[in-house]
Amino acid sequence: MKLALHWKILIGLALGVVVGVGINLLWTSNTWAAMGVNDVPTFLGAPSDARATAEAPGGANADAGFVADASRFVRNANAFIGDLFMRLLRFIAVPIVLFSLIAGVASLNDTAKLGRIGGKTIGIYLATTAFAITVGLLAANVVGPGRGFPEELRESLRESSAADASTRIGNAQDRPTTWDVLLDVVPQNPFTALATTEMLQVVFAALMVGIGLTMLPKAQAAPVVRISETMTEVVIKVVHLILIIAPYAVFSLIVEVLADLGLPVLGSLAKYCLTVVGGLAFMMFGVYPLVLRVLTPVRYRRFFGAISPAQLLAFSSASSGATLPVTMECCEERLGVKEEVNSFVLPIGATINMDGTALYQGVAAVFIAQMYGMDLTIGEQLTIVLTATLASIGTAAVPGVGIVMLVIVLQSVGIPLEGIAVILGVDRILDMCRTSCNVTGDCMVCATVAHSEGALLSEGEARERAASVGASDESPKADDERERAYE
């Protein structure tokens, strides 16, 4: 019996956790032993300077034995597979947005309808972002993850990540103003935007081309529309091929992260991490299904059964931009959203919808403030809500962007930026969690807007569509995955 795609990815994820932690434990213990270090801090893995020394030619790992060498080889091999998969996803991200959006807008034949869809999309995205950060603030105030945080532990964690934190803070402080970000939506050269993967600029360019096509006589616009539709189908077929290796890539990406991070640092910040993850879980499995139940006919099992591959890939890659092609495939072919809405709502969401990241901002800001003995007033917390919501607009959908937004949030209420160094060690694993929340929010808004526009298939129609797409696919694996999408 063949497994559906999301089960294969889950198995890859679970195995990746086990192997990644195992490599970290073996590599760290052998490296420290080879360096003659006996008094290892319990809350730290091998520090960056120790790793650099060990990895140098003739360094400590030369004497660390076969186990350390083998574990490092496995870690590097998995990093290669994961990076290759990410490149493949980024390779198709721009083409699928460009061609599907041109075809979708041109098929509307109504600029008023386009404006209506755009208004609903942006309005819901901003509303859910503001709600998410409010949830984060409430959770952090109730749990109090930073209260009583040991000063010695704080200083040790801060020193271990001081250099990295300083670099990231400096980069974040050089961030352009909100006006510059809004102006930057319009590309000076659309071909440069395509080449540099400036996704919001690509969306703008595609919208302009699509609107221009709607203003031409149908006979004149038809060849361009047909080319765009055909290229969209071509890219979707490429997505199907890439998804075949998704379970192995998920395994590789998780191994790389946990081999570097390990459990000790995660354990020292467990209360903080659990507060963030709990808030994200509340949004993903409580708020979003509730919105769908109230506003659409989409129910819990149908929703998560359709989007689970996108959620799992978002978790592994920590990039909603790289996951975008899979998110679009899941919403259109598995959830039943028509292309005219799917191709517009999801590219916008991958750029401006940062629900998970905004929630993380709230928890992180309160955690750092509590750690330094600061009490945030209601006014300051409202400032955090407003700042994080606005900062999410135009922020790149790439790993680590949460730190950029966090610098802006902390500056808005006077919280010491040095506190970022304390939480930097676990940022990657939390980035994976919040990206999965972001993608889930994208799919929820896509389904909501589609239903309001009569562009959402019924559950039966969606099943038939998934089965027909699978039947026409040349890949037997893809066929099996689609037929089992709703099992």
C-alpha angles and dihedrals in degrees: 000000000000119000125232117252097257092053091051090051091049091052090049089049094051094046090047091056092052095045094042094052091044092052091048093051094046095043095045096047093046093045095050091045092050090051091053094242112147103164100067115173107247094224097052135071121207105316121235094256091051091050092048090051093046094049095048118104107276091009130139095290089064085074098031093093138235095302094061092045093048094047091050091050091051090048092051093045090052090047089056093051092047093048091048091053091049090051091052091052093048089046091064099032096087097042094050093049094045100047099035093048093049091049093044096049093043090052092056093066087193125090090190090060090049090053091048093051091046093051093050092046098051093040094054093043093054092044093052091045092054090047092049094054089047088055089050093051093048093048093049093048092050098043097035098205093179098049112111093003106168112255092216091053091047092053093045093051091043093052093047091057100028097112095047091045092050091053094048093046090051092050092048093050089056089059113128121251123268090257091053090049091052092046091049090064087080109070119221087209119020092201090057089051090053092048095048095040095239092169100191090050090049089052091051092049092048091049091052092050091047093049090048090053092053089057093055125082109273094242091055096045096042098086093054092045091050091050091050092048092048093048090049090056090047092054091047089055088052089052089055090054093048092050090062089072094038096103092053092045092050089052090051096047093050093046090053094050097046094040088060098037107034127181103282097073090041091052094052090058096036096127092051093045093048091051091054094044092046091053092047091049090051090054095044101042101025115027101035096047089047092054090049092048092052099041105028141029090243111118132202101265095043093050099048093037089058101044102035095104090054092047093051094046090048089053092050098043099036087214123105088189093058090044093050097097091053092044090054092047092050095048096045103037102027106027095036103237112156117244096244090066099028094055092051105038100045100050088049091048094050087061108036105021107090103153095143093043092048091051089051090052090057095050094042094048093051092042093054092044091051091046090058093043095252122146113211116216123224089255092054092049091050087051088055090052093051095042095048092047093052093041090057091066111097094001111145116255095232135116116283097020090124090074090056091053091044092057090055092048095048092048091052092063101028100252113157110263090211088077089073089075090063094059097035094093093065097035095101096056091045089047088059092051096047092046089056088052091049092053092046089053091050090054093047093052091045091055092044095051091043092053091049089054096044090248099119120097121224117254092259093048090048091053092050091048092050091049093048092049090050092048091054093047117103092215114086090203092055089048092055093046094054095046089053095045093107101034 
